[in-house]
Short mmCIF file of C-alpha atoms in Angstrom, two decimals:
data_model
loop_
_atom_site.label_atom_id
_atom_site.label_comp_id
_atom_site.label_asym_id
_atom_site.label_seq_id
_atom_site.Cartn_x
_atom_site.Cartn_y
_atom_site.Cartn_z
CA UNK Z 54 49.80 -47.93 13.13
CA UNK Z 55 46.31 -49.33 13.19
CA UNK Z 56 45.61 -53.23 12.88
CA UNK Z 57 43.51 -54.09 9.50
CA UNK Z 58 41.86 -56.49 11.63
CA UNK Z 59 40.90 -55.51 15.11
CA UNK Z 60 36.94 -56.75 13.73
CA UNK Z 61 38.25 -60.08 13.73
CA UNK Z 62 39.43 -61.14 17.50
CA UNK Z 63 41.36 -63.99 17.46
CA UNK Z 64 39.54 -67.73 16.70
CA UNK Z 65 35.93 -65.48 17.24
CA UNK Z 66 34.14 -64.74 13.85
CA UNK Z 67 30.40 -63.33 12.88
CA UNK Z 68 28.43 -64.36 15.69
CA UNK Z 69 25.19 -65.97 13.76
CA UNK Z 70 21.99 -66.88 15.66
CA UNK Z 71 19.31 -68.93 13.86
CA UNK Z 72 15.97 -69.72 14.78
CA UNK Z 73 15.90 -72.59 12.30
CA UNK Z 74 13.74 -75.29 13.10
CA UNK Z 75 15.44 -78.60 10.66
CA UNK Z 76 18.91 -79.75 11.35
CA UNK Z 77 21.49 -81.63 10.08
CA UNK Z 78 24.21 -84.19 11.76
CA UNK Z 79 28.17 -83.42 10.99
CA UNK Z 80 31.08 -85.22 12.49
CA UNK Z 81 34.11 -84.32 14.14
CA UNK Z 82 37.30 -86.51 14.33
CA UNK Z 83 41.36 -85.55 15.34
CA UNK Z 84 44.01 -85.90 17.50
CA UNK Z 85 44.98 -84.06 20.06
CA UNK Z 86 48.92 -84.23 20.47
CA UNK Z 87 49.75 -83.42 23.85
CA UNK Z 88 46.07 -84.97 25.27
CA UNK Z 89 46.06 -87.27 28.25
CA UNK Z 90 43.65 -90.52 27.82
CA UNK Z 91 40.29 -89.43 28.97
CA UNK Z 92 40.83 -85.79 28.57
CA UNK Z 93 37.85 -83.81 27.08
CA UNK Z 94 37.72 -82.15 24.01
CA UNK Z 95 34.26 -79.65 24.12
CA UNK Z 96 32.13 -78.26 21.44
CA UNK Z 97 31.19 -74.74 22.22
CA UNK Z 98 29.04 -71.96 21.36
CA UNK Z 99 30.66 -68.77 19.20
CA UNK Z 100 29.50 -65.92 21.87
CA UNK Z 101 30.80 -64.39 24.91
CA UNK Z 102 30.40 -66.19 27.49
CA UNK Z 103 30.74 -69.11 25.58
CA UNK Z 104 28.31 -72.30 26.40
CA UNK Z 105 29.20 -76.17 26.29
CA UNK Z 106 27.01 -77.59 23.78
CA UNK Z 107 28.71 -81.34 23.60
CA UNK Z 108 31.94 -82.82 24.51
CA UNK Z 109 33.91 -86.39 23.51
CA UNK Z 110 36.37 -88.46 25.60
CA UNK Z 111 40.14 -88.84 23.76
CA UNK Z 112 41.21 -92.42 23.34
CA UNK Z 113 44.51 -93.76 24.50
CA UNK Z 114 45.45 -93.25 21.35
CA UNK Z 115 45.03 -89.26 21.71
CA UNK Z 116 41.65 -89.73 19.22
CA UNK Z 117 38.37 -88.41 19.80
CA UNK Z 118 35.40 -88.55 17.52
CA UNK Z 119 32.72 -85.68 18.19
CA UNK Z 120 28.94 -86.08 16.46
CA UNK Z 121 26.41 -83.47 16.70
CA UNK Z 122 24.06 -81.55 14.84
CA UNK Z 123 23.94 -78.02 13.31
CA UNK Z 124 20.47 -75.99 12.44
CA UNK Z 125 19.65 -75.04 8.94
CA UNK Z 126 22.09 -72.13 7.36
CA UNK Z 127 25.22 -73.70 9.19
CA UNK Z 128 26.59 -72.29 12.17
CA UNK Z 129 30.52 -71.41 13.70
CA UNK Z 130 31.35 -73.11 16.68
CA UNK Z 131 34.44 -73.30 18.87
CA UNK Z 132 36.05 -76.58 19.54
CA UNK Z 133 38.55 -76.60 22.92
CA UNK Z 134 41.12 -79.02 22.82
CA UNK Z 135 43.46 -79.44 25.76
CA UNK Z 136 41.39 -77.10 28.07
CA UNK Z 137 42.86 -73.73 26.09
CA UNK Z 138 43.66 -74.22 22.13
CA UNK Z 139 41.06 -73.34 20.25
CA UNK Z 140 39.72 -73.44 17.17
CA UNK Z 141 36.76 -71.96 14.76
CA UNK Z 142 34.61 -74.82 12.98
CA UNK Z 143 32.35 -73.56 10.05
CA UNK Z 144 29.37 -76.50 9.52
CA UNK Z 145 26.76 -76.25 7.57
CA UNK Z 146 25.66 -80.00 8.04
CA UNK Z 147 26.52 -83.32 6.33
CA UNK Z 148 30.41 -83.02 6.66
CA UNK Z 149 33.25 -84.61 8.56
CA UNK Z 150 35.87 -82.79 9.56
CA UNK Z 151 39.29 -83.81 10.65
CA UNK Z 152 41.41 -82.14 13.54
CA UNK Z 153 44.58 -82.42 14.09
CA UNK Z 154 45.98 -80.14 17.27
CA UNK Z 155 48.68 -80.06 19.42
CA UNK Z 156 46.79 -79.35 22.29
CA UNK Z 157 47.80 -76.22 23.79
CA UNK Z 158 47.94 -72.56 23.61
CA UNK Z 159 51.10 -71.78 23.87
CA UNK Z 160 54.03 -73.78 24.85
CA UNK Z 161 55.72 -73.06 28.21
CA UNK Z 162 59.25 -74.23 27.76
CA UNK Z 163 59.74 -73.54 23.75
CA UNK Z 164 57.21 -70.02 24.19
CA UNK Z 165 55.85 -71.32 20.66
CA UNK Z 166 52.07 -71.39 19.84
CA UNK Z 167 50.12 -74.43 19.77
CA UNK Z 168 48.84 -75.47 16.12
CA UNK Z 169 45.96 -76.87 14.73
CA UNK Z 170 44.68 -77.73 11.62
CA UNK Z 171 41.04 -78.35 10.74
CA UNK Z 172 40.60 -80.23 7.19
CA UNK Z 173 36.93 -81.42 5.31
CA UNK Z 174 35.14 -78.88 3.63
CA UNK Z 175 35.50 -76.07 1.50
CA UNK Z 176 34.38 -73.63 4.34
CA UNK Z 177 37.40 -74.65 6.49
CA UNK Z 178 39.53 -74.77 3.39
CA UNK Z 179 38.30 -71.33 2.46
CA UNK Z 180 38.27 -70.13 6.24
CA UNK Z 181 42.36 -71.61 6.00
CA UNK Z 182 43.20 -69.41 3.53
CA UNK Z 183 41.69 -65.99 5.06
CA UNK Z 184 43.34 -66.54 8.41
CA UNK Z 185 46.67 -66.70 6.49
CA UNK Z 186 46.11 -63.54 5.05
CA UNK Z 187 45.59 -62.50 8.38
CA UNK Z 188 48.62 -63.85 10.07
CA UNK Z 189 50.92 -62.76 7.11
CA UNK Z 190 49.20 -59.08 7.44
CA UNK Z 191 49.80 -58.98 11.34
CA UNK Z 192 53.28 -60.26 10.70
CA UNK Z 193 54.13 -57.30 8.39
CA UNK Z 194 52.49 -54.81 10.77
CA UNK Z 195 54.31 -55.78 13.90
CA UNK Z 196 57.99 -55.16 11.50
CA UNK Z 197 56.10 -51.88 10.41
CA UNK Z 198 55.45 -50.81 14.22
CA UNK Z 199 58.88 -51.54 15.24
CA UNK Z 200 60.18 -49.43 12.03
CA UNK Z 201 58.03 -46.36 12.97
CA UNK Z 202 59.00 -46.08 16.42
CA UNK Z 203 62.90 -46.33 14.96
CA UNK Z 204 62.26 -43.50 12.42
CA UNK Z 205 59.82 -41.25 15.44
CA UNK Z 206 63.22 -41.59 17.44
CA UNK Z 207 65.51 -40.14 14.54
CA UNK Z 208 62.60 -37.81 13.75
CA UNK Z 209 62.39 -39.57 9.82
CA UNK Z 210 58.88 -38.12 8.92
CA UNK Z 211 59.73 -39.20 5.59
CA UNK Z 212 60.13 -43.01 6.68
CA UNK Z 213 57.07 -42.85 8.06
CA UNK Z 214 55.36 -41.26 5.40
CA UNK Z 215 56.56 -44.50 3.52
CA UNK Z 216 55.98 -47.15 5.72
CA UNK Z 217 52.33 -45.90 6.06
CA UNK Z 218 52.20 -46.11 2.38
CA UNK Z 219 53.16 -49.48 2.52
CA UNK Z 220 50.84 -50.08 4.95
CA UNK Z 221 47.68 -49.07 3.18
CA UNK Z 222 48.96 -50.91 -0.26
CA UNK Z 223 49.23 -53.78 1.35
CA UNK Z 224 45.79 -53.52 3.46
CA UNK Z 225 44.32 -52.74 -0.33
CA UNK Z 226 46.37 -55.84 -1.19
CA UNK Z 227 44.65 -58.41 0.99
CA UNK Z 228 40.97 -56.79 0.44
CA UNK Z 229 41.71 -57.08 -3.31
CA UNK Z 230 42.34 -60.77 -2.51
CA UNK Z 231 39.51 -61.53 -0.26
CA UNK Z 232 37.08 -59.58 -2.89
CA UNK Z 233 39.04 -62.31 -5.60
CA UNK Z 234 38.13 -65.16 -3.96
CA UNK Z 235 34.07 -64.11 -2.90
CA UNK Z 236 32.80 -65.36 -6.18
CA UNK Z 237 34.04 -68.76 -5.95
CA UNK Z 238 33.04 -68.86 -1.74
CA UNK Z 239 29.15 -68.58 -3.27
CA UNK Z 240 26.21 -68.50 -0.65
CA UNK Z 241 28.48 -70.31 2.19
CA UNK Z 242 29.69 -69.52 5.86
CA UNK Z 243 33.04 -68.83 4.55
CA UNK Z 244 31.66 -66.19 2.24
CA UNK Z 245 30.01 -64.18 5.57
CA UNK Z 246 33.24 -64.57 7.60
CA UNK Z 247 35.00 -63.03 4.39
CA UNK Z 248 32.79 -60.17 4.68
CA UNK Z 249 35.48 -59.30 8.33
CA UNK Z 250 38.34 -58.22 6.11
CA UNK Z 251 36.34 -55.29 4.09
CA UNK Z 252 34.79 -52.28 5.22
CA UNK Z 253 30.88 -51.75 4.10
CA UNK Z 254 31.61 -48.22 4.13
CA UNK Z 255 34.38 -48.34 1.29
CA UNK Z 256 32.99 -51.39 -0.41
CA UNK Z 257 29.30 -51.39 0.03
CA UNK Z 258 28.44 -52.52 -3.56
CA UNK Z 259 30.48 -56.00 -2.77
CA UNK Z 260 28.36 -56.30 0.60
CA UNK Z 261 24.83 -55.89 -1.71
CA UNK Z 262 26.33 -58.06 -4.55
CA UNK Z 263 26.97 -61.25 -2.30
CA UNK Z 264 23.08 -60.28 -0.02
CA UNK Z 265 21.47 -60.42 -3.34
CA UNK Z 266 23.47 -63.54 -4.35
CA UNK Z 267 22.17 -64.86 -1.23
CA UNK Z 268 18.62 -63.82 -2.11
CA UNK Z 269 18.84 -65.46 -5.52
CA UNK Z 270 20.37 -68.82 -4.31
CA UNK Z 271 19.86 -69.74 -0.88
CA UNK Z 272 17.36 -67.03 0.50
CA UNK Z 273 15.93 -69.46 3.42
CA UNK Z 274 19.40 -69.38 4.94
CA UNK Z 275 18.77 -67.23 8.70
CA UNK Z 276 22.54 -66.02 7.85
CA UNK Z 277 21.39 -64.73 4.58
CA UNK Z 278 18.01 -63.22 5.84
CA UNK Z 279 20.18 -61.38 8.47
CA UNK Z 280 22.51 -59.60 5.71
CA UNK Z 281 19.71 -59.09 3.41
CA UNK Z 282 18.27 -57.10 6.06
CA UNK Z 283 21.14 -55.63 7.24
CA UNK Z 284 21.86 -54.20 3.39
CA UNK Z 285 18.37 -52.91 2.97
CA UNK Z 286 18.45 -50.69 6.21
CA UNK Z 287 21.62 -49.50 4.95
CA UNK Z 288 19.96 -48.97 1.52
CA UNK Z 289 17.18 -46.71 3.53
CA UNK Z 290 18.99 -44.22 4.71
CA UNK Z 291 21.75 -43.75 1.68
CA UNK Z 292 22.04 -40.47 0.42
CA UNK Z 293 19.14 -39.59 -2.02
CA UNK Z 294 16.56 -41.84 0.35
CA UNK Z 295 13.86 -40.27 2.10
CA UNK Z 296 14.66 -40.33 5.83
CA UNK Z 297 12.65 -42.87 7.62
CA UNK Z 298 10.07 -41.65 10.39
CA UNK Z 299 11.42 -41.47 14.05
CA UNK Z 300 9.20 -40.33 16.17
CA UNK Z 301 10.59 -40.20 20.05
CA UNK Z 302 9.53 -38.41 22.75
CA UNK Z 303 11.61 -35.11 24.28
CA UNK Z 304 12.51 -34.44 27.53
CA UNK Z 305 9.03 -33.53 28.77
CA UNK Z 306 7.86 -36.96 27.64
CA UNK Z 307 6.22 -35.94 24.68
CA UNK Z 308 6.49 -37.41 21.14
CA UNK Z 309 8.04 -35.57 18.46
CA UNK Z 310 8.24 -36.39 14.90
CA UNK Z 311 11.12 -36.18 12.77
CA UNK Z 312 8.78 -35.32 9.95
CA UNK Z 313 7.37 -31.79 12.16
CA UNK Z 314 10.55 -30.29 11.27
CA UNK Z 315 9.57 -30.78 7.44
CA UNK Z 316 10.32 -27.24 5.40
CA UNK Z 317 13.46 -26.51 7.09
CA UNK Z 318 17.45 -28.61 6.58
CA UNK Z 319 17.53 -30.53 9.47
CA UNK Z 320 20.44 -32.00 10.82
CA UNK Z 321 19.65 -35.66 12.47
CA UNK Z 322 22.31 -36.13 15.41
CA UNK Z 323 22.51 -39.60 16.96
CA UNK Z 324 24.67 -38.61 20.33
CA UNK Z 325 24.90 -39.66 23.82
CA UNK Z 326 26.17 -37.70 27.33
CA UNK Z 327 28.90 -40.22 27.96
CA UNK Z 328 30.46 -40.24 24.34
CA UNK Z 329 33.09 -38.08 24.12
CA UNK Z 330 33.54 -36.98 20.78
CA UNK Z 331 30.04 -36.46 20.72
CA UNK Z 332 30.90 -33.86 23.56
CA UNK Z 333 33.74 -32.57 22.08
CA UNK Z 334 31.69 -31.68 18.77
CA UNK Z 335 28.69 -30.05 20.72
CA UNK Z 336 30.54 -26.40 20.40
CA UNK Z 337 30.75 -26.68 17.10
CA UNK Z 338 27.10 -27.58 16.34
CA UNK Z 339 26.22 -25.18 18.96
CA UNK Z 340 27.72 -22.58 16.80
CA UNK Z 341 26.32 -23.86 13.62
CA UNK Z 342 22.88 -23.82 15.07
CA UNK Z 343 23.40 -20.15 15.91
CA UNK Z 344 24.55 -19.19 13.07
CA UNK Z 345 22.12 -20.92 10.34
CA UNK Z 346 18.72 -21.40 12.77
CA UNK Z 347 17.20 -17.88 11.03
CA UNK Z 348 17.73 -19.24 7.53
CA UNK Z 349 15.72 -22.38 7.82
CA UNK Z 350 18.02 -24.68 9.65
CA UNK Z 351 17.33 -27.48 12.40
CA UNK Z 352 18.76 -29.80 14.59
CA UNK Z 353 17.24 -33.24 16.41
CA UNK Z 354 19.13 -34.63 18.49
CA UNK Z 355 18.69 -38.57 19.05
CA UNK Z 356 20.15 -39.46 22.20
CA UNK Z 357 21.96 -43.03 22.56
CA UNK Z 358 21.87 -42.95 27.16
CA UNK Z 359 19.64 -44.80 29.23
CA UNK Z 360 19.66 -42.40 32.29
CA UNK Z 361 17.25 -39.20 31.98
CA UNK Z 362 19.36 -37.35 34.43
CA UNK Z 363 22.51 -38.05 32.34
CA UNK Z 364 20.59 -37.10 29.23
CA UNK Z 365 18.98 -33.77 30.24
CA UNK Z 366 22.49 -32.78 32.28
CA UNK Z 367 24.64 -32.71 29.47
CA UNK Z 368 21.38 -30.95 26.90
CA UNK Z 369 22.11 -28.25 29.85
CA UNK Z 370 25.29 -27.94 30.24
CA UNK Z 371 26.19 -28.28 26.23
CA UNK Z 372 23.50 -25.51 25.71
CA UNK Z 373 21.96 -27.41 23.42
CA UNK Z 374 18.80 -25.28 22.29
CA UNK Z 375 17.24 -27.46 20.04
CA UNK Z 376 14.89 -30.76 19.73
CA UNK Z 377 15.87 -34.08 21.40
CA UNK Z 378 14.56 -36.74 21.62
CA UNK Z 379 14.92 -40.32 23.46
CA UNK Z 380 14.00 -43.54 23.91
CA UNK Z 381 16.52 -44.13 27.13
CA UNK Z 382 17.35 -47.86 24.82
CA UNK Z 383 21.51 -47.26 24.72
CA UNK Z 384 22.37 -49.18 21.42
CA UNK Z 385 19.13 -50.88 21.56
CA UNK Z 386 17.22 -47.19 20.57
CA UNK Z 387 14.95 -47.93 17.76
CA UNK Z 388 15.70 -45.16 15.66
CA UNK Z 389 19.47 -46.24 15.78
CA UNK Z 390 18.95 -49.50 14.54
CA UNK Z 391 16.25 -48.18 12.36
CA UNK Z 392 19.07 -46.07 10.66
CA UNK Z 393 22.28 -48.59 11.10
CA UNK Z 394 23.71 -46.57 13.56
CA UNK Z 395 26.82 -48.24 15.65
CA UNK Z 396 28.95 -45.71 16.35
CA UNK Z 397 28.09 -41.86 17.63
CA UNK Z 398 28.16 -39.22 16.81
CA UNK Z 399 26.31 -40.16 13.55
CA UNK Z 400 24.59 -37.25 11.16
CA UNK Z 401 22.48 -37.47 8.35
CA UNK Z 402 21.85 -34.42 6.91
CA UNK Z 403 17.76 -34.03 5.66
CA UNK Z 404 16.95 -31.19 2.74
CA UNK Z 405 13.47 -29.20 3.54
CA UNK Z 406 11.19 -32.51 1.97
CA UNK Z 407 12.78 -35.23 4.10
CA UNK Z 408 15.28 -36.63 1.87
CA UNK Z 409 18.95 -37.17 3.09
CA UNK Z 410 21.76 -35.07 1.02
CA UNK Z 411 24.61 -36.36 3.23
CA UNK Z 412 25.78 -38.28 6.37
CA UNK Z 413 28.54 -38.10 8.85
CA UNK Z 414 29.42 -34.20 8.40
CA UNK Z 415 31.05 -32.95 11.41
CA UNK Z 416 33.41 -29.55 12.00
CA UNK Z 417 34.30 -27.53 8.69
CA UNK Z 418 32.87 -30.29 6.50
CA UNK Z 419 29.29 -29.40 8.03
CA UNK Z 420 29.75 -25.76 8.28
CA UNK Z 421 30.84 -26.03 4.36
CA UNK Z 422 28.05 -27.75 3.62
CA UNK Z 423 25.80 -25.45 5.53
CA UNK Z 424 26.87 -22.63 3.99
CA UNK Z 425 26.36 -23.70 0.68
CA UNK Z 426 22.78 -24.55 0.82
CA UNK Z 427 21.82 -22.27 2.96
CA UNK Z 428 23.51 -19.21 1.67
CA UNK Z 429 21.40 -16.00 1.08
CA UNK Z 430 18.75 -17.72 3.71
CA UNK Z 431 17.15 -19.99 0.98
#
C-alpha cells in the first residue's frame, strides 16, 4: 500500500529560496531536556546538504536563546537540538518562538522517539496540526500494511479490496481537512507547506485559488512569486492552450521547431534513454507511428539525457523513426521546465494548429485516441 505522504520526508518541507533583499529579526528560546551545559543547539538551512547558519550555547539550566534574522516572505529552517532531534521552524519575521525538546532522536534504552514541541505563531500552530494528520495517517497505514499481508497469506482478495477502500477514504479524509483549513492559513508559510498533502493534478483549482490569493494579498512575497509562476506554466500547457514554441536541435545539431510540424497531430514525447518506462512504451509508439504516420500523424521526441551517445543509442536501437530533439540539460532541459515536466515519459497531444487536446496518453488510451481523430485519414 502506497504512503499518502512520501512528498513530505520527515522534518524537510518546501524548500524556498529568496533573493529578498529586507529582513526581519525573530527569536528563538527552549529547553533542551537531555542537553549537557554548553552543548550547542544550531540553526540550519532547509536543503540537502544542510548549512549552519547560527548556533546558541545551552545554559546550566538546559536554556538556550537563539536570535537571528529571516529575509522578506519568511523562510523554513531546521533547528538541531542534541546533535540529532530535529525540528522544522516556519518564520516569517517578528516572532518568538518557544522550544521545548527532549533532545534526542530516539531513545536507546526505552526505543521511544524524542519529542519536541515548537509554540509562537500561527504558522507553527498551523504546521502542528498538519503533521498530526500526518502521524495519525502513517499510523493507520502501517495497521493497514500488516492487515494486507495477513489477508495475501489466506488469499482474502476481498479484504483487500476493503482495506484499500479504506485506504483511499481516509487519504480523501485528510485532503478534505487540509483543503478545510487553507482559507483560514491565508497568504502564510503554513499555507505553502499545506500545499504537500494534495496533489495539483487532482486538485489544481485549490493550487490557482490560494496563487491568486497570494497575488491579491501579498504578491511581493518570493514564495508567492514562485507559485504564481509555477501555476501559470501549468496554465500554458492545459488542455485547450496553444502549445508553447520549443525549438531544439536534432541529432545532427540542427534546430527544429515544434511549430514545422504544424498541419499534422503531433504527439510531443518528453523521454530519456535511461528511463525505463519510457523504454518500455517505445514499442508501442513505435507501432502507433506506423500505423497513423500516412494519415497526418507525428511524433517529437524531447529527450531528458545529457550524453549524445546515450541519446542517439537508444533512438537506434528503439527504431525510433521520427523527430528528436535535445538540449543534453537532464531535468534542467528548457522545454521541460517550459512545459512543467518532472516526471517522463510525459505527452501532450497537439491537433494540426498547435493547440493541445490531451496529455499523458500512453498504450490503448493513445491508440484510442488516435483512432478517433484520425479515422478515415482526416
Amino acid at each position: 500500500m502506497k504512503n499518502l505522504f512520501l512528498t513530505v520526508a520527515g522534518f524537510l518541507l518546501i524548500g524556498f529560496a529568496t533573493n529578498a533583499q529586507t529582513t526581519k529579526p525573530f527569536t528563538v528560546t527552549g529547553t533542551v531536556k537531555s542537553a549537557a551545559p554548553g552543548s550547542f543547539v544550531y540553526l540550519e538551512t532547509n536543503s540537502q546538504p544542510t548549512r549552519k547558519l547560527d548556533s546558541a550555547k545551552v545554559d546550566a539550566g538546559n536554556k538556550f536563546t537563539l536570535t537571528n534574522k529571516v529575509a522578506d516572505g519568511g523562510e523554513v529552517f531546521v533547528l538541531n537540538v542534541g546533535g540529532g532531534q530535529k525540528m522544522a521552524l516556519l518564520v516569517e519575521g517578528g516572532e518568538t518562538l518557544n522550544v521545548t525538546a527532549d533532545g534526542f532522536r530516539m531513545n536507546a534504552k526505552t526505543g521511544q522517539e524524542g519529542k519536541a514541541t515548537v509554540t509562537g505563531s500561527k504558522n507553527m500552530e498551523y504546521y502542528d496540526k498538519l503533521m498530526t494528520l500526518r502521524t495519525n495517517m502513517e499510523a493507520k497505514v502501517a495497521t493497514w500494511n500488516k492487515q494486507v499481508a495477513a489477508a495475501t497469506e489466506k488469499k482474502d482478495n476481498k479484504r483487500i479490496a476493503q482495506i484499500e477502500q479504506d485506504y483511499q477514504a481516509a487519504e480523501q479524509d485528510v485532503v478534505n481537512k487540509v483543503k478545510a483549513m487553507l482559507p483560514e492559513m491565508g497568504t502564510s508559510l503554513a499555507s505553502l507547506f499545506a500545499l504537500n498533502f494534495i496533489d495539483i493534478k487532482n486538485d489544481f483549482d485549490t493550487y490557482d485559488a490560494l496563487a491568486q490569493r497570494f497575488e491579491k494579498e501579498n504578491p511581493n512575497s518570493p514564495h508567492a512569486k514562485s507559485l504564481i509562476g509555477r501555476i501559470a506554466r501549468i496554465k500554458g500547457v492545459m488542455v485547450g492552450a496553444q502549445a508553447p514554441e520549443i525549438s531544439l536541435s536534432d541529432t545532427t545539431g540542427t534546430p527544429v521547431p515544434l511549430s514545422s510540424l504544424r498541419g499534422k497531430y503531433v504527439l510531443l514525447d518528453f523521454w530519456a534513454s535511461w528511463c525505463g518506462p519510457c523504454r518500455m512504451e517505445n514499442p508501442n509508439v513505435v507501432r502507433m507511428y506506423n500505423k497513423y504516420k500516412d494519415k497526418g500523424f507525428a511524433i517529437y521526441s524531447v529527450s531528458l539525457d545529457q550524453t549524445k551517445g546515450n541519446w542517439t543509442k537508444a533512438i537506434r536501437n528503439d527504431n525510433l523513426a521520427w523527430t528528436h530533439v535535445s538540449d543534453l540539460k537532464f531535468w534542467q532541459s528548457a522545454a521541460a521546465q517550459q512545459y512543467g515536466v518532472q516526471a517522463i515519459p510525459a505527452t501532450f497531444l497537439l491537433d494540426k494548429d498547435g493547440k493541445i487536446i490531451a496529455k499523458d496518453l500512453r498504450g490503448p488510451a493513445l491508440e484510442q485516441k488516435l483512432e478517433e481523430i484520425l479515422k478515415g485519414g482526416q
